PDB file of C-alpha atoms and ligand atoms in Angstrom:
ATOM      1  CA  MET A   1       0.000   0.000   0.000  1.00  0.00           C
ATOM      2  CA  ALA A   2       1.464   3.285  -1.043  1.00  0.00           C
ATOM      3  CA  LEU A   3       1.779   5.871   1.627  1.00  0.00           C
ATOM      4  CA  ASP A   4       2.965   9.379   1.237  1.00  0.00           C
ATOM      5  CA  ILE A   5       6.200   8.687   2.983  1.00  0.00           C
ATOM      6  CA  VAL A   6       9.587   9.363   1.550  1.00  0.00           C
ATOM      7  CA  CYS A   7      12.965   9.146   3.140  1.00  0.00           C
ATOM      8  CA  PRO A   8      13.952  12.613   4.360  1.00  0.00           C
ATOM      9  CA  THR A   9      17.546  11.882   3.465  1.00  0.00           C
ATOM     10  CA  CYS A  10      17.492  10.341   0.028  1.00  0.00           C
ATOM     11  CA  GLU A  11      13.836  10.894  -0.844  1.00  0.00           C
ATOM     12  CA  SER A  12      13.370   7.301  -1.759  1.00  0.00           C
ATOM     13  CA  ASP A  13       9.966   5.888  -1.181  1.00  0.00           C
ATOM     14  CA  GLU A  14      10.670   2.361  -2.218  1.00  0.00           C
ATOM     15  CA  HIS A  15      12.762   0.725   0.435  1.00  0.00           C
ATOM     16  CA  LEU A  16      11.129   1.861   3.585  1.00  0.00           C
ATOM     17  CA  ASN A  17      10.320  -0.396   6.450  1.00  0.00           C
ATOM     18  CA  GLY A  18       8.164   0.615   9.327  1.00  0.00           C
ATOM     19  CA  GLU A  19       7.898  -0.891  12.734  1.00  0.00           C
ATOM     20  CA  PRO A  20       5.786   0.306  15.609  1.00  0.00           C
ATOM     21  CA  VAL A  21       7.784   1.573  18.546  1.00  0.00           C
ATOM     22  CA  GLY A  22       4.945   2.219  20.913  1.00  0.00           C
ATOM     23  CA  ASP A  23       3.041   5.361  21.750  1.00  0.00           C
ATOM     24  CA  GLY A  24       1.488   5.190  18.326  1.00  0.00           C
ATOM     25  CA  LEU A  25       4.746   6.038  16.630  1.00  0.00           C
ATOM     26  CA  LEU A  26       6.315   4.279  13.748  1.00  0.00           C
ATOM     27  CA  ARG A  27       9.998   3.930  13.212  1.00  0.00           C
ATOM     28  CA  LEU A  28      10.917   3.970   9.587  1.00  0.00           C
ATOM     29  CA  THR A  29      14.065   2.614   8.152  1.00  0.00           C
ATOM     30  CA  CYS A  30      15.310   3.409   4.700  1.00  0.00           C
ATOM     31  CA  ALA A  31      17.138   0.491   3.206  1.00  0.00           C
ATOM     32  CA  ALA A  32      18.685   2.671   0.543  1.00  0.00           C
ATOM     33  CA  CYS A  33      20.598   5.026   2.813  1.00  0.00           C
ATOM     34  CA  ARG A  34      20.131   3.291   6.154  1.00  0.00           C
ATOM     35  CA  GLY A  35      18.463   6.345   7.535  1.00  0.00           C
ATOM     36  CA  GLN A  36      16.071   6.027  10.419  1.00  0.00           C
ATOM     37  CA  TRP A  37      13.416   8.339  11.641  1.00  0.00           C
ATOM     38  CA  THR A  38      10.192   8.147  13.527  1.00  0.00           C
ATOM     39  CA  ARG A  39       6.879   9.239  12.323  1.00  0.00           C
ATOM     40  CA  ASP A  40       3.502   9.714  13.826  1.00  0.00           C
ATOM     41  CA  PRO A  41       1.266   7.806  11.456  1.00  0.00           C
ATOM     42  CA  ARG A  42      -1.875   9.349  12.805  1.00  0.00           C
ATOM     43  CA  PRO A  43      -3.189  11.995  10.489  1.00  0.00           C
ATOM     44  CA  LYS A  44      -3.143  15.517  11.763  1.00  0.00           C
ATOM     45  CA  CYS A  45      -5.091  18.498  10.665  1.00  0.00           C
ATOM     46  CA  PRO A  46      -2.801  20.690   8.553  1.00  0.00           C
ATOM     47  CA  ILE A  47      -4.560  23.767   9.856  1.00  0.00           C
ATOM     48  CA  CYS A  48      -4.770  23.365  13.598  1.00  0.00           C
ATOM     49  CA  ARG A  49      -2.480  20.383  14.018  1.00  0.00           C
ATOM     50  CA  GLY A  50      -5.160  18.669  15.973  1.00  0.00           C
ATOM     51  CA  ASP A  51      -5.767  14.991  15.628  1.00  0.00           C
ATOM     52  CA  ASP A  52      -9.474  15.083  16.219  1.00  0.00           C
ATOM     53  CA  LEU A  53     -10.276  13.975  12.717  1.00  0.00           C
ATOM     54  CA  TYR A  54     -13.032  12.035  11.137  1.00  0.00           C
ATOM     55  CA  HIS A  55     -12.802   9.869   8.086  1.00  0.00           C
ATOM     56  CA  LEU A  56     -14.219  11.233   4.945  1.00  0.00           C
ATOM     57  CA  PRO A  57     -14.335   8.643   2.217  1.00  0.00           C
ATOM     58  CA  GLN A  58     -14.544  10.223  -1.177  1.00  0.00           C
ATOM     59  CA  VAL A  59     -15.928   8.144  -3.942  1.00  0.00           C
ATOM     60  CA  ILE A  60     -14.052   8.866  -7.098  1.00  0.00           C
ATOM     61  CA  LEU A  61     -16.385   8.924 -10.026  1.00  0.00           C
ATOM     62  CA  GLU A  62     -15.413   9.123 -13.592  1.00  0.00           C
ATOM     63  CA  LYS A  63     -17.508   9.578 -16.611  1.00  0.00           C
ATOM     64  CA  SER A  64     -17.427   6.549 -18.732  1.00  0.00           C
ATOM     65  CA  ARG A  65     -19.036   6.399 -22.112  1.00  0.00           C
ATOM     66  CA  GLY A  66     -22.221   8.320 -22.404  1.00  0.00           C
ATOM     67  CA  THR A  67     -23.465   9.870 -19.238  1.00  0.00           C
ATOM     68  CA  GLN A  68     -22.881   6.942 -16.987  1.00  0.00           C
ATOM     69  CA  MET A  69     -20.633   7.436 -14.061  1.00  0.00           C
ATOM     70  CA  SER A  70     -18.482   4.634 -12.890  1.00  0.00           C
ATOM     71  CA  ILE A  71     -16.766   4.358  -9.591  1.00  0.00           C
ATOM     72  CA  GLN A  72     -13.020   4.445  -9.987  1.00  0.00           C
ATOM     73  CA  GLY A  73     -12.162   4.004  -6.391  1.00  0.00           C
ATOM     74  CA  ILE A  74     -12.526   5.328  -2.936  1.00  0.00           C
ATOM     75  CA  HIS A  75     -10.130   7.881  -1.623  1.00  0.00           C
ATOM     76  CA  LEU A  76      -9.999   8.356   2.096  1.00  0.00           C
ATOM     77  CA  GLU A  77      -9.725  11.890   3.282  1.00  0.00           C
ATOM     78  CA  TYR A  78      -9.827  13.294   6.740  1.00  0.00           C
ATOM     79  CA  GLY A  79     -11.832  16.128   8.043  1.00  0.00           C
ATOM     80  CA  CYS A  80     -11.077  18.093  11.158  1.00  0.00           C
ATOM     81  CA  HIS A  81     -13.767  18.562  13.745  1.00  0.00           C
ATOM     82  CA  GLN A  82     -12.253  21.896  14.654  1.00  0.00           C
ATOM     83  CA  CYS A  83     -11.725  23.429  11.251  1.00  0.00           C
ATOM     84  CA  GLN A  84     -14.212  21.587   9.118  1.00  0.00           C
ATOM     85  CA  PRO A  85     -17.228  20.750  11.194  1.00  0.00           C
ATOM     86  CA  LYS A  86     -19.607  18.481   9.402  1.00  0.00           C
ATOM     87  CA  GLU A  87     -22.476  20.881   9.921  1.00  0.00           C
ATOM     88  CA  VAL A  88     -20.919  23.269   7.458  1.00  0.00           C
ATOM     89  CA  LYS A  89     -21.691  20.839   4.701  1.00  0.00           C
ATOM     90  CA  VAL A  90     -25.388  20.745   5.417  1.00  0.00           C
ATOM     91  CA  ARG A  91     -27.146  22.555   2.658  1.00  0.00           C
ATOM     92  CA  GLY A  92     -30.237  24.627   2.914  1.00  0.00           C
ATOM     93  CA  GLY A  93     -28.949  27.792   4.459  1.00  0.00           C
ATOM     94  CA  SER A  94     -30.482  27.314   7.851  1.00  0.00           C
ATOM     95  CA  MET A  95     -28.436  26.972  10.962  1.00  0.00           C
ATOM     96  CA  HIS A  96     -30.432  24.017  12.128  1.00  0.00           C
ATOM     97  CA  HIS A  97     -29.128  20.545  12.029  1.00  0.00           C
ATOM     98  CA  LEU A  98     -30.502  18.065   9.605  1.00  0.00           C
ATOM     99  CA  PRO A  99     -34.110  17.256  10.225  1.00  0.00           C
ATOM    100  CA  GLY A 100     -33.878  14.276  12.482  1.00  0.00           C
ATOM    101  CA  ARG A 101     -37.367  13.040  12.002  1.00  0.00           C
ATOM    102  CA  LEU A 102     -39.169  13.093   8.772  1.00  0.00           C
ATOM    103  CA  ASN A 103     -42.752  12.108   8.503  1.00  0.00           C
ATOM    104  CA  GLY A 104     -43.174   8.403   8.716  1.00  0.00           C
ATOM    105  CA  SER A 105     -39.704   7.551   9.911  1.00  0.00           C
ATOM    106  CA  GLN A 106     -40.454   5.981  13.202  1.00  0.00           C
TER     107      GLN A 106
HETATM  108 ZN1   ZN B 201      17.010   7.029   2.390  1.00  0.00          ZN
HETATM  109 ZN1   ZN B 202      -8.115  21.519  12.288  1.00  0.00          ZN
END
């Protein structure tokens, strides 16, 4: 599985080995230059540096022939509870939350 990790020394991304070293950290070893460094594999918000994130799977659609859309894959993104609260995405212009109960949904 390809991660966005490259060796900070030689910028190789092919010969990296990771092993957990506790506390949620990962120690990475580059077989190309024998460099070692640790990395926090938990995603962090690039804005507030918080780690209070939620998963945000994005379905990648692509137009195939005609007007049909086909699913190319699912890309996992993260949203930050602090900077990107889910409520912002609710459409309709009102400040209320989504209607919790619609008629007939008991
Ligand atoms: Zn390296
Ligand atoms: Zn944030």
